[in-house]
Amino acid sequence: MDNSSPLVLCVDDETVGLRVRQMLLERAGYKVLIAVDGYSGLELFAAHPVDAVVLDYSMPGMHGGQVAEKMRKTKPKVPILLLSAYLDLPAEVTSLADVYMTKGEGAPALLDKLGNLIPNSPHPIRQPK
Amino acid sequence: MEFILFKRTMRQVLLLPVVACLVLAGILVWQISGANATVGLIEQADQRIALATLVEKLVVDEETGLRGYQTTADPRFLQPYHDAEVPMQQAIAQLQSMTRPGQQQLLNQFIQQHQTWHQGFAEPLIATIAAGGHATDVDLNLQGMARMNAMRDSLKAIVSAAEQSRKNRIAQWRLQTRHILFLLIGMALAIGLLIGLFTRVRLKSAYDSFQHQLDLQRQRTQELFESEQHLRTTLASIGDGVIVCDAEGRVQMMNLVAQDLTGWTESEAQNRPLEEVFHIVNEITRQPVENSVVRVQRLKRIVGVSQHTILLRKDGAEISVDDSGAPIRDAAGEITGIVMVFRDITLELKTRAALLANEKLAVAGRLAATIAHEIHNPLDSVANLLYLLQHEPKEEESKQFLQMAHNELARVTQISRAMLSLYRESNAPVSVNLKEMLDDLLLLMQRRFQILGVTVSTDLPPEIAVEGFPAELRQVFTNLIINAAEAAGQGGNVTVRVRPQPDGAASGQAAEAGATVEIMDNGPGISPENRSRIFQPFFTTKGQSGTGLGLWVSQGIIRKHAGTIDIDSRTEGPNHGATARVFLASKPVIHLGGN
C-alpha cells in the first residue's frame, strides 16, 4: 500500500460490518479510515484528505443523509457512496450521494462502484483462482 | 261534561217535577179548602131554611090549636099550641145562633111579632075562653090574623133571605170550582212547560257535552291511528330486523328486514313459535342458542346482545347475527309481549377480521425496518467475508473470517426466528415464558431504539410463564413497547419489567395467580382528553403513521386471555410519563372471540 493509495472513510455503526468492510477495502488497495457514528465521521472527514466516503444510512444520532449533507457543505467534490440496509430511501437522501447501494449486494459490486467514483483507483484485488 | 255535573243534572231533572207537583198540590188543597168552606156555608143556609120552615109549621100548629080551642073551648084542641112552644124556642135559639149579627134584623122582627101575637093575642084569648068568655070579636080576630100574617111574611122573608144566600153561595162555589179548574189547567200547563223547558235545557247541555266528548274521541282515534301508522312505518324502516312476539313467544309481527334475514314472510311466521322462525345456533359449538325472547321470559328484563350466534335461514343459508330483546309491559307491569331486535353482522365480523389482520400486518410494518436492517447487515458482512475467503487469505485469517461469518449468520437466524414467531400461532394456548418472549421482541426492536435514541432497561425474572397464544401476546407487547419508545423519544428511557403476582389467598383477595408486565416510559404522558379514547378503534395520535388499532386490538387480545390492561399517565412533575400494565393469569380461562 503506497502513499498514492486513495483514502476512503467508512462510517457505520455496525462494528462487525465496518471491520469486514475495512479489511476488504484495504485488500483492494485503499487506505481506510473508520468511524462508528456520524459525528466522529465528520471529524475524520474534516481532518484528512479523504478521496471517497462509504457511508451507512441508518445510524443512531445522525443518519447518513444528514452526514452527507454536512460533508457536501465543506468538501462538495468528495464522492460519497451511500450504503443502506433498507430498500427504499427517500429521493432527497439518495440525491445527496453519488452512488447508492443496498447492503448485501456483495463485495464486487461495492468495489466496482467505489472504483468508478475514484479516478486513480487501485487495481481491484485478484479474481479468485 | 263532567260526571258530577251530569249527576247533578239527573238529580235536578228528578227533583224539579216533584217540587212543582207539590206546589201544585198545595195550591189545589188551598183552593179546595176554600170551596169546602163555601159548601159549609151552603149547608148552613139549608139548615136555616129548614129551621125557618119548622118555625113556620110550629106557628101554623099554634094557630091551628088556638083556632080549635077558640071554636070548641075544649082544652084538648090547645094541645098542638102547647106542644109547639118548646120546639119553637129551640128552633128560634138555633136560628139566632146561625144568623150572622148583621142579618138578625128579620129574625128579631119575627121574634117581636111572635111575642106580640103570643102575649097580646093568643094568651089573652085562651084566658078569656078558659074564663068562659067569648072571643068572637071580629076586630080582635082580624087583629090576630094580621099579626099572624105579619109573622108569616117575616118567616117568608127569612126563608127567602136564606135561599138567596144559598143561591149566592152555590154560585160562589161554582165560581170557585171553575177557578180551581182553570188554575189546575193553567198550572199544569205552566209546570209542564217549566219542566219541559228545564229538562230540554239540561238535556241540550248534556247532549252538547257528549257530542264534544264524541268529537274528542273521534279526534283521538284519528290521532291514535296516525300514531300507529307512524310507528308501523318507523318499524318497517328500521335497518335492523324486528320481531314482535306475544307473551308466549309466538310471532305476531315482523318487519321487512326481519323477513329478509330469516327468509320467512310475516304471514308464514304468524303465530309460530319464535324458535322455528328465528333458529339460531352457536357459531362454534353448533348447539341451539336460547334466543332473546326466551331469555326475556326467563329474566323478565331487557337482555343484551348474545355473541357468536348464527341464524339458520329458512332456505338453509347461515348468517352471523346478534340479537337483543325487551319486554312489552301493560299498565300493571305484566309482560304482554316481547320485542326482539337483531341484525346481520356477517359483514361486520368480516370487516373486524380484516382489521385485525391489517393491524397484524401493521405491526410487521413497524418492525420491517428493523428486520431489513438486522438481516441485511449480517448478510453484507457474510458476503464480504466470503469474498475475502475466496482471495487467498492467511490460515489465521480464514479461521477468523469463518468465525465472524458464523456469528453473523447466527444473528440472522435469531432475528428470523423472532420475526416468524410473531406470526406463527398455535391452535391452543401454550405456556409462554415472558422473559424469552420479551427478550425476542426487544431484539427485534433494538435497531428502532437506537434510531429513536431510547435507552431500554429491563427487569425480567427468568422463570415466569403464563398460558396464552404467544403470537397474539407478542403483538400486544410489540405495540406497547413501540408506543413507549416513541413517547420517550430522543434520550428517553423505557423500562420493561415483569413481576410475579401470587394468588390472592394470602392477602384475602379474590385475585388469580399470574404476572404483571409493566412497560414504563418517561415521555410527556397522555393528556386527559386522549386518556379516555386510547382504547377506541381508529384513535391515534401518530397521524398517518398510526392505524389507531394497536391498543384496541391489544385490549381485545388481553380480554381474550382473561387478563387486564390499563395505562397510567402522569403529564406533570418530574415523574411524567406513561406506564402500561398488563396482567396475565398463569392459568386463564381463554375467552374465544374476545376481540
XYZ file of C-alpha atoms in Angstrom:
724
model
C 0.000 0.000 0.000
C 1.813 3.165 -1.117
C 1.188 6.799 -0.401
C -0.695 7.230 -3.632
C -3.418 4.848 -2.496
C -6.745 6.644 -2.235
C -8.010 7.355 1.246
C -11.534 6.079 1.940
C -13.577 6.994 5.005
C -16.018 4.281 6.131
C -18.789 5.283 8.545
C -21.093 2.636 10.021
C -22.436 1.904 13.467
C -22.338 -1.850 12.752
C -18.877 -2.637 14.083
C -18.542 -6.112 12.606
C -19.641 -4.987 9.160
C -17.361 -1.945 9.433
C -14.338 -4.060 10.261
C -15.001 -6.501 7.438
C -15.519 -3.629 5.001
C -12.243 -2.088 6.184
C -10.359 -5.356 5.556
C -11.972 -5.731 2.152
C -11.057 -2.232 1.046
C -7.517 -2.466 2.429
C -7.041 -5.711 0.489
C -8.235 -3.887 -2.565
C -5.513 -1.304 -2.113
C -7.256 1.519 -0.364
C -6.260 3.316 2.757
C -9.218 3.189 5.104
C -10.393 5.382 7.971
C -13.279 4.120 10.053
C -15.842 5.859 12.223
C -18.774 4.280 14.173
C -21.068 7.301 14.044
C -21.737 10.452 12.087
C -20.028 12.833 14.479
C -16.649 11.093 14.537
C -17.031 10.507 10.791
C -17.360 14.255 10.178
C -14.313 14.942 12.378
C -12.194 12.489 10.376
C -13.610 13.895 7.131
C -12.517 17.396 8.133
C -9.101 16.323 9.390
C -7.972 14.092 6.496
C -7.763 14.471 2.739
C -10.397 11.858 2.097
C -10.827 10.714 -1.545
C -14.183 8.981 -1.035
C -16.690 8.196 1.693
C -18.562 4.901 2.203
C -21.433 5.981 4.407
C -24.076 3.899 6.133
C -27.526 5.428 6.168
C -29.105 4.052 9.296
C -27.219 5.238 12.334
C -28.282 6.473 15.752
C -27.908 10.169 16.407
C -27.269 11.404 12.881
C -28.299 9.374 9.847
C -26.300 9.046 6.683
C -28.346 11.681 4.876
C -27.535 14.304 7.484
C -23.843 13.354 7.495
C -23.676 13.545 3.680
C -25.321 16.962 3.733
C -22.692 18.345 6.099
C -19.872 16.770 4.089
C -21.231 18.334 0.876
C -21.149 21.740 2.523
C -17.438 21.554 3.389
C -15.968 19.431 0.585
C -18.567 19.147 -2.185
C -16.258 17.337 -4.604
C -15.550 14.281 -2.434
C -17.635 11.396 -3.796
C -19.977 9.685 -1.376
C -21.215 6.094 -1.635
C -24.309 5.637 0.481
C -24.987 2.167 1.832
C -28.263 1.125 3.331
C -29.910 -1.967 4.725
C -33.267 -0.561 3.530
C -34.538 -0.842 0.002
C -36.428 2.395 -0.256
C -34.690 5.553 0.843
C -36.263 8.929 0.131
C -35.030 10.629 -3.051
C -33.782 13.715 -1.205
C -31.404 11.430 0.694
C -30.140 9.353 -2.253
C -29.645 12.503 -4.365
C -27.052 13.718 -1.854
C -24.846 10.727 -2.634
C -23.034 9.956 -5.857
C -23.851 6.284 -5.635
C -26.426 4.481 -3.582
C -26.382 0.755 -2.929
C -28.083 -1.764 -0.725
C -26.155 -3.808 1.776
C -25.734 -7.451 0.810
C -25.200 -6.780 -2.892
C -21.766 -8.331 -2.445
C -18.142 -7.206 -2.405
C -17.569 -6.988 -6.221
C -20.441 -4.548 -6.561
C -19.049 -2.366 -3.812
C -15.532 -2.390 -5.264
C -16.814 -1.652 -8.780
C -18.898 1.261 -7.682
C -16.187 2.673 -5.451
C -13.614 2.220 -8.245
C -15.835 4.185 -10.621
C -16.025 7.038 -8.140
C -12.235 7.468 -7.742
C -10.291 8.361 -10.947
C -6.945 6.764 -9.972
C -8.311 3.841 -8.052
C -6.041 0.908 -7.386
C -6.450 -2.344 -9.280
C -9.105 -4.491 -7.918
C -7.815 -7.457 -5.910
C -7.151 -10.528 -7.857
C -10.024 -12.577 -9.131
C -10.373 -15.968 -7.406
C -8.455 -18.720 -8.994
C -119.492 17.342 30.716
C -118.034 16.005 33.852
C -119.706 13.117 35.581
C -120.524 15.170 38.709
C -122.299 17.789 36.612
C -124.197 15.064 34.811
C -125.285 13.541 38.110
C -126.440 16.931 39.319
C -128.481 17.380 36.168
C -130.051 13.953 36.650
C -130.993 14.936 40.215
C -132.422 18.254 39.066
C -134.465 16.572 36.365
C -135.903 14.207 39.001
C -136.478 16.785 41.757
C -137.965 19.635 39.764
C -141.198 17.786 38.702
C -141.659 16.515 42.257
C -141.300 20.011 43.731
C -143.518 21.513 41.040
C -146.242 18.877 41.655
C -146.020 19.522 45.418
C -146.524 23.248 44.845
C -149.434 22.495 42.536
C -150.970 20.128 45.136
C -150.572 22.818 47.856
C -152.370 25.375 45.732
C -155.106 22.831 44.963
C -155.532 21.997 48.649
C -155.831 25.689 49.414
C -158.397 26.198 46.681
C -160.397 23.069 47.582
C -160.479 24.035 51.260
C -161.928 27.410 50.129
C -164.591 25.546 48.135
C -165.266 23.291 51.104
C -165.841 26.346 53.280
C -168.389 27.560 50.723
C -170.108 24.148 50.817
C -170.276 24.511 54.655
C -171.970 27.874 54.229
C -174.463 26.351 51.763
C -175.314 23.636 54.301
C -175.742 26.352 56.905
C -178.180 28.160 54.602
C -180.026 24.822 54.082
C -180.321 24.407 57.871
C -181.573 27.938 58.264
C -184.223 27.290 55.603
C -185.194 24.061 57.347
C -185.403 25.796 60.711
C -187.402 28.696 59.284
C -189.761 26.161 57.685
C -190.008 24.348 61.026
C -190.797 27.613 62.788
C -193.446 28.323 60.113
C -195.018 24.863 60.749
C -194.955 25.409 64.501
C -196.596 28.842 64.036
C -199.293 27.059 61.978
C -199.622 24.429 64.740
C -200.026 27.169 67.331
C -202.631 28.989 65.248
C -204.465 25.770 64.437
C -204.520 24.743 68.139
C -205.683 28.256 69.127
C -208.451 28.222 66.489
C -209.673 24.795 67.586
C -209.757 25.891 71.191
C -211.461 29.178 70.230
C -214.137 27.205 68.393
C -214.610 24.340 70.883
C -213.233 25.724 74.097
C -212.031 22.230 74.598
C -208.549 22.396 76.092
C -207.555 19.225 74.153
C -207.528 21.324 70.984
C -204.993 23.519 72.616
C -202.501 20.667 72.798
C -200.612 21.468 69.500
C -200.356 25.051 70.653
C -198.594 23.997 73.792
C -196.549 21.327 72.064
C -195.132 23.906 69.664
C -193.918 26.182 72.386
C -190.726 24.381 73.377
C -189.564 23.361 69.894
C -190.305 26.918 68.807
C -187.978 28.295 71.482
C -185.272 25.806 70.494
C -185.634 26.458 66.791
C -185.507 30.196 67.289
C -182.469 29.920 69.517
C -180.817 27.721 66.882
C -181.697 30.166 64.136
C -180.347 33.011 66.229
C -177.059 31.199 66.671
C -176.779 30.532 62.954
C -177.559 34.004 61.764
C -174.765 36.488 61.440
C -175.269 39.600 63.615
C -175.840 41.845 60.569
C -178.690 39.653 59.292
C -180.631 39.233 62.550
C -182.989 42.128 61.862
C -185.623 39.944 60.175
C -185.349 37.278 62.894
C -185.664 39.854 65.702
C -188.618 41.333 63.877
C -190.261 37.856 63.755
C -189.460 37.192 67.436
C -191.050 40.534 68.316
C -194.089 39.809 66.175
C -194.392 36.274 67.639
C -194.115 37.642 71.154
C -196.686 40.347 70.421
C -199.038 37.697 68.929
C -198.421 35.264 71.783
C -198.823 37.678 74.619
C -201.033 40.294 73.017
C -203.464 37.955 71.307
C -203.087 34.206 71.964
C -202.661 34.185 75.736
C -205.422 36.751 76.432
C -207.713 34.783 74.064
C -207.024 31.488 75.912
C -207.506 33.173 79.250
C -210.841 34.664 78.045
C -212.126 31.311 76.831
C -210.859 29.500 79.906
C -212.787 32.047 81.950
C -215.892 31.131 79.970
C -215.962 34.231 77.932
C -216.365 34.604 74.214
C -213.771 35.501 71.813
C -215.641 36.015 68.628
C -214.999 39.678 68.329
C -214.203 40.306 64.636
C -211.858 43.137 65.268
C -209.961 41.099 67.732
C -209.716 38.194 65.344
C -208.788 40.445 62.419
C -206.060 41.915 64.592
C -204.863 38.411 65.437
C -204.958 37.405 61.780
C -202.982 40.484 60.771
C -200.361 39.718 63.378
C -200.206 36.119 62.163
C -199.785 37.277 58.553
C -197.029 39.663 59.568
C -195.293 36.722 61.291
C -195.718 34.625 58.207
C -194.309 37.393 55.998
C -191.314 37.733 58.307
C -190.738 33.998 58.161
C -191.072 34.023 54.373
C -188.577 36.869 54.230
C -186.200 34.851 56.420
C -186.534 31.773 54.213
C -186.206 33.865 51.121
C -183.080 35.577 52.512
C -181.595 32.170 53.381
C -182.452 30.828 49.934
C -180.906 33.876 48.342
C -177.831 33.371 50.425
C -177.780 29.705 49.446
C -178.100 30.578 45.800
C -175.286 33.107 46.087
C -173.055 30.609 47.786
C -173.734 27.924 45.235
C -172.804 30.438 42.568
C -169.680 31.233 44.528
C -168.896 27.522 44.842
C -169.306 27.077 41.135
C -167.046 30.020 40.550
C -164.521 28.515 42.907
C -164.573 25.115 41.207
C -164.209 26.842 37.868
C -161.257 28.780 39.260
C -159.743 25.559 40.509
C -160.234 24.004 37.128
C -158.663 26.932 35.332
C -155.889 27.103 37.895
C -155.277 23.384 37.534
C -155.130 23.583 33.775
C -153.076 26.771 33.894
C -150.579 25.456 36.434
C -150.379 22.062 34.779
C -149.516 23.885 31.577
C -147.048 26.188 33.315
C -145.361 23.440 35.289
C -145.313 21.104 32.327
C -143.786 23.871 30.261
C -141.293 24.683 33.007
C -140.266 21.069 33.455
C -140.149 20.583 29.732
C -138.028 23.680 29.186
C -135.742 22.911 32.082
C -135.266 19.312 31.004
C -134.704 20.456 27.457
C -132.014 22.919 28.552
C -130.303 20.360 30.719
C -130.513 17.623 28.117
C -129.207 20.017 25.495
C -126.202 20.802 27.629
C -125.658 17.076 28.300
C -126.028 16.362 24.599
C -123.539 19.115 23.736
C -121.151 17.783 26.277
C -121.431 14.230 24.977
C -121.127 15.483 21.425
C -117.950 17.263 22.443
C -116.667 14.093 24.090
C -117.546 12.176 20.972
C -115.642 14.666 18.813
C -112.667 14.426 21.124
C -112.882 10.647 20.991
C -113.005 10.724 17.196
C -110.052 13.056 17.136
C -108.125 10.790 19.495
C -108.985 7.760 17.446
C -107.675 9.561 14.379
C -104.522 10.587 16.215
C -104.082 7.054 17.506
C -104.495 5.697 14.004
C -101.943 8.173 12.659
C -99.585 7.406 15.514
C -99.896 3.688 14.854
C -99.258 4.225 11.159
C -96.259 6.321 12.100
C -94.909 3.611 14.383
C -95.583 0.918 11.792
C -93.707 2.911 9.182
C -90.894 3.506 11.647
C -90.745 -0.194 12.439
C -90.756 -1.105 8.775
C -88.000 1.416 8.062
C -85.660 0.262 10.802
C -82.467 -1.131 9.368
C -82.428 -3.972 11.901
C -84.729 -6.962 11.975
C -87.576 -6.546 14.438
C -89.851 -9.387 15.551
C -92.682 -8.824 17.991
C -93.933 -11.860 19.914
C -96.762 -12.373 22.367
C -96.003 -13.303 25.960
C -95.759 -16.996 24.967
C -93.124 -16.260 22.339
C -95.332 -16.700 19.260
C -94.542 -14.377 16.374
C -97.047 -11.550 15.945
C -95.238 -9.134 13.692
C -92.036 -8.938 11.647
C -90.608 -6.002 9.759
C -89.236 -6.330 6.240
C -85.636 -6.663 7.361
C -86.602 -9.483 9.724
C -88.470 -11.228 6.896
C -85.493 -10.754 4.620
C -82.964 -12.067 7.142
C -84.982 -15.082 8.334
C -86.421 -15.968 4.939
C -89.921 -16.200 6.456
C -92.754 -13.936 5.371
C -94.833 -12.320 8.073
C -97.918 -14.349 7.156
C -95.973 -17.637 7.215
C -94.453 -16.822 10.564
C -97.672 -15.563 12.154
C -98.335 -17.349 15.468
C -95.458 -19.777 15.022
C -93.027 -20.214 17.912
C -90.064 -17.886 17.557
C -87.543 -20.766 17.732
C -88.931 -22.041 14.452
C -88.725 -18.721 12.632
C -85.562 -17.406 14.294
C -83.478 -20.569 14.532
C -80.081 -19.727 15.992
C -77.089 -21.873 16.921
C -73.723 -21.160 18.469
C -71.105 -20.370 15.854
C -68.524 -22.681 17.400
C -70.445 -25.470 19.154
C -73.398 -25.569 16.704
C -75.648 -26.080 19.717
C -79.030 -24.268 19.713
C -78.823 -20.927 21.475
C -81.504 -19.535 23.749
C -82.998 -16.600 21.876
C -83.659 -13.191 23.376
C -87.382 -13.829 23.766
C -86.790 -16.919 25.906
C -84.213 -15.019 27.917
C -86.645 -12.130 28.429
C -89.342 -14.606 29.523
C -86.885 -16.098 31.992
C -85.211 -12.926 33.279
C -88.193 -10.531 32.876
C -85.972 -7.678 31.754
C -84.138 -6.254 28.755
C -81.464 -8.653 27.568
C -78.356 -7.620 25.667
C -76.591 -8.880 22.643
C -75.610 -12.530 22.526
C -72.343 -13.330 20.800
C -71.219 -15.850 18.225
C -74.693 -16.598 17.050
C -75.571 -17.967 13.635
C -79.062 -17.655 12.221
C -80.153 -20.603 10.103
C -82.402 -19.140 7.460
C -85.447 -20.891 6.102
C -83.504 -21.709 2.929
C -80.664 -23.209 4.977
C -78.228 -20.317 4.486
C -76.323 -19.084 7.517
C -75.697 -15.548 8.649
C -73.991 -14.189 11.741
C -76.371 -12.175 13.874
C -76.582 -10.513 17.204
C -79.921 -10.124 18.907
C -81.348 -8.357 21.899
C -84.810 -8.314 23.393
C -87.050 -6.230 25.613
C -90.349 -6.995 27.352
C -93.554 -5.122 26.446
C -95.485 -4.423 29.624
C -99.081 -3.393 30.233
C -100.131 -0.676 32.681
C -99.987 -3.186 35.530
C -96.409 -4.087 34.651
C -97.266 -7.591 33.403
C -95.393 -8.808 30.347
C -97.803 -8.871 27.404
C -95.279 -9.359 24.673
C -91.634 -9.309 23.748
C -89.874 -7.368 21.035
C -86.656 -8.714 19.613
C -84.174 -6.746 17.518
C -81.418 -8.418 15.537
C -79.072 -7.612 12.718
C -76.793 -9.235 10.219
C -73.233 -8.838 11.464
C -71.610 -11.108 8.862
C -70.030 -8.167 7.085
C -69.116 -6.551 10.379
C -67.336 -9.728 11.520
C -65.508 -9.972 8.202
C -64.533 -6.300 8.467
C -63.355 -6.850 12.004
C -61.313 -9.876 10.934
C -59.823 -7.819 8.098
C -58.992 -5.023 10.539
C -57.303 -7.458 12.894
C -55.292 -8.944 10.050
C -54.432 -5.454 8.890
C -53.247 -4.489 12.349
C -51.112 -7.616 12.497
C -49.528 -6.517 9.231
C -49.111 -3.026 10.627
C -47.097 -4.474 13.494
C -44.970 -6.260 10.923
C -44.604 -2.942 9.127
C -43.411 -1.296 12.303
C -40.759 -3.989 12.606
C -39.946 -4.148 8.888
C -37.190 -1.549 9.126
C -35.554 -3.389 11.980
C -35.846 -6.702 10.232
C -34.416 -5.390 6.969
C -31.549 -3.831 8.859
C -30.923 -6.820 11.077
C -30.841 -9.193 8.146
C -29.056 -7.093 5.549
C -26.215 -6.035 7.844
C -25.104 -9.569 8.770
C -25.680 -10.676 5.159
C -23.466 -7.855 3.944
C -20.730 -8.883 6.356
C -21.060 -12.561 5.366
C -20.937 -11.702 1.651
C -17.836 -9.592 2.193
C -16.214 -12.288 4.364
C -16.885 -14.936 1.713
C -15.255 -12.670 -0.860
C -12.221 -12.268 1.377
C -12.044 -16.025 1.951
C -12.037 -16.610 -1.776
C -8.987 -14.386 -2.213
C -6.064 -16.259 -0.609
C -6.442 -15.429 2.990
C -3.908 -16.486 5.514
C -4.683 -19.524 7.614
C -5.193 -17.447 10.744
C -7.409 -15.006 8.886
C -9.507 -17.776 7.374
C -10.404 -19.057 10.806
C -11.263 -15.573 11.974
C -13.370 -14.859 8.871
C -15.244 -18.143 9.229
C -15.988 -17.450 12.887
C -17.204 -13.966 12.070
C -19.409 -15.278 9.257
C -20.791 -17.934 11.586
C -21.644 -15.335 14.229
C -23.317 -13.084 11.711
C -25.412 -15.947 10.329
C -26.441 -16.881 13.870
C -27.637 -13.321 14.263
C -29.749 -13.613 11.101
C -31.216 -16.895 12.309
C -32.133 -15.412 15.646
C -33.822 -12.425 14.034
C -35.630 -14.618 11.561
C -36.939 -16.872 14.318
C -38.034 -13.954 16.455
C -39.818 -12.496 13.481
C -41.540 -15.699 12.467
C -42.729 -16.334 15.997
C -44.748 -13.144 15.657
C -46.914 -14.798 13.050
C -46.869 -18.481 13.855
C -49.800 -19.134 16.119
C -50.718 -22.316 17.931
C -54.296 -23.562 17.936
C -54.423 -23.969 21.689
C -52.911 -21.868 24.446
C -49.369 -22.872 25.369
C -47.004 -21.934 28.152
C -45.219 -18.696 27.311
C -42.020 -17.742 29.099
C -42.371 -13.990 29.477
C -38.634 -13.308 29.670
C -37.906 -15.234 26.475
C -40.736 -13.609 24.636
C -39.874 -10.056 25.732
C -36.153 -10.578 25.020
C -37.032 -11.698 21.492
C -39.188 -8.664 20.956
C -36.587 -6.287 22.345
C -34.053 -7.799 19.992
C -36.347 -7.154 17.042
C -36.807 -3.597 18.188
C -33.226 -2.925 19.137
C -32.485 -1.055 15.960
C -35.565 1.044 16.372
C -34.497 2.011 19.888
C -31.125 3.034 18.506
C -32.665 5.167 15.818
C -35.090 6.732 18.298
C -32.259 7.274 20.767
C -34.078 5.450 23.515
C -32.396 3.537 26.296
C -34.175 0.375 27.344
C -33.692 -1.210 30.727
C -35.261 -4.478 31.756
C -36.060 -6.423 34.873
C -37.134 -9.810 33.609
C -37.031 -12.712 36.100
C -36.263 -15.863 34.140
C -38.882 -18.415 35.173
C -42.210 -16.604 34.891
C -44.624 -18.217 32.463
C -48.289 -17.748 31.620
C -50.605 -19.674 29.336
C -51.689 -17.997 26.182
C -51.328 -17.559 22.468
C -47.720 -16.389 22.009
C -48.078 -14.597 18.678
C -51.001 -12.578 19.979
C -49.149 -11.685 23.173
C -46.099 -10.668 21.091
C -48.387 -8.396 19.089
C -49.626 -6.754 22.302
C -46.164 -6.181 23.763
C -44.724 -5.001 20.444
C -47.425 -2.346 20.369
C -46.899 -1.320 23.989
C -43.084 -1.216 23.789
C -43.007 0.696 20.484
C -45.590 3.157 21.865
C -43.418 3.645 24.957
C -40.234 4.123 22.896
C -41.899 6.603 20.546
C -43.336 8.502 23.536
C -39.979 8.561 25.341
C -38.221 9.982 22.264
C -34.595 11.027 21.867
C -32.687 10.488 25.105
C -35.688 8.905 26.771
C -35.888 5.771 28.834
C -38.133 2.764 28.595
C -38.311 0.186 31.354
C -39.749 -3.253 30.792
C -40.299 -5.406 33.830
C -42.192 -8.481 34.868
C -43.456 -9.064 38.375
C -44.928 -12.354 39.532
C -48.335 -11.982 41.148
C -49.243 -14.698 43.661
C -52.912 -15.583 44.008
C -55.000 -13.558 46.417
C -55.295 -16.349 49.008
C -52.552 -14.835 51.180
C -53.912 -11.275 51.106
C -57.515 -12.443 51.314
C -58.376 -11.063 47.883
C -60.047 -12.976 45.128
C -57.174 -12.443 42.730
C -55.788 -15.029 40.359
C -52.145 -16.035 40.281
C -50.267 -14.648 37.319
C -47.810 -11.992 36.283
C -47.886 -8.287 35.583
C -45.831 -6.863 32.740
C -45.035 -3.179 33.174
C -43.794 -1.000 30.350
C -42.834 2.433 31.594
C -41.639 5.457 29.667
C -40.589 8.952 30.693
C -42.288 10.674 27.790
C -44.798 13.523 28.111
C -47.617 11.241 29.295
C -51.121 11.075 27.823
C -53.377 14.125 28.026
C -56.637 13.579 29.941
C -58.769 14.129 26.821
C -56.821 11.428 24.978
C -56.636 9.159 28.005
C -60.299 8.141 27.721
C -60.024 7.378 23.994
C -56.805 5.419 23.659
C -58.576 2.044 23.593
C -61.096 3.151 20.968
C -60.551 1.847 17.435
C -59.122 4.313 14.895
C -57.946 6.698 17.602
C -54.331 7.638 17.015
C -52.005 10.469 17.964
C -49.465 9.390 15.341
C -51.212 10.880 12.329
C -50.701 8.952 9.069
C -48.129 6.611 10.581
C -50.584 5.034 13.049
C -53.541 2.761 12.303
C -55.339 3.662 15.534
C -55.976 -0.015 16.102
C -52.969 -1.081 18.210
C -54.379 -0.584 21.675
C -57.899 -1.590 20.645
C -56.596 -4.906 19.292
C -54.305 -5.310 22.310
C -57.225 -4.850 24.674
C -59.199 -7.470 22.754
C -56.328 -9.932 22.938
C -55.784 -9.367 26.667
C -59.527 -9.773 27.319
C -59.470 -12.991 25.370
C -56.661 -14.079 27.704
C -58.879 -13.141 30.683
C -56.285 -10.572 31.656
C -56.403 -6.838 32.224
C -54.679 -3.931 30.541
C -54.534 -0.376 31.779
C -52.399 2.645 31.197
C -51.397 5.148 33.878
C -50.236 8.532 32.845
C -48.527 11.457 34.539
C -48.341 14.611 32.439
C -46.758 16.851 35.068
C -43.919 16.789 37.552
C -40.511 15.147 37.316
C -42.027 11.634 37.090
C -44.024 12.355 33.926
C -44.602 9.527 31.501
C -46.898 6.607 30.995
C -46.995 3.107 32.426
C -48.795 0.283 30.697
C -49.672 -2.630 32.966
C -50.797 -5.963 31.619
C -51.913 -8.659 33.998
C -51.927 -12.194 32.646
C -53.170 -15.155 34.657
C -50.979 -18.245 34.914
C -53.924 -20.496 34.013
C -56.506 -18.291 32.367
C -59.890 -19.366 31.068
C -59.443 -18.277 27.486
C -62.466 -16.377 26.050
C -62.540 -17.358 22.406
C -63.550 -14.446 20.261
C -62.541 -11.925 22.900
C -61.811 -9.439 20.153
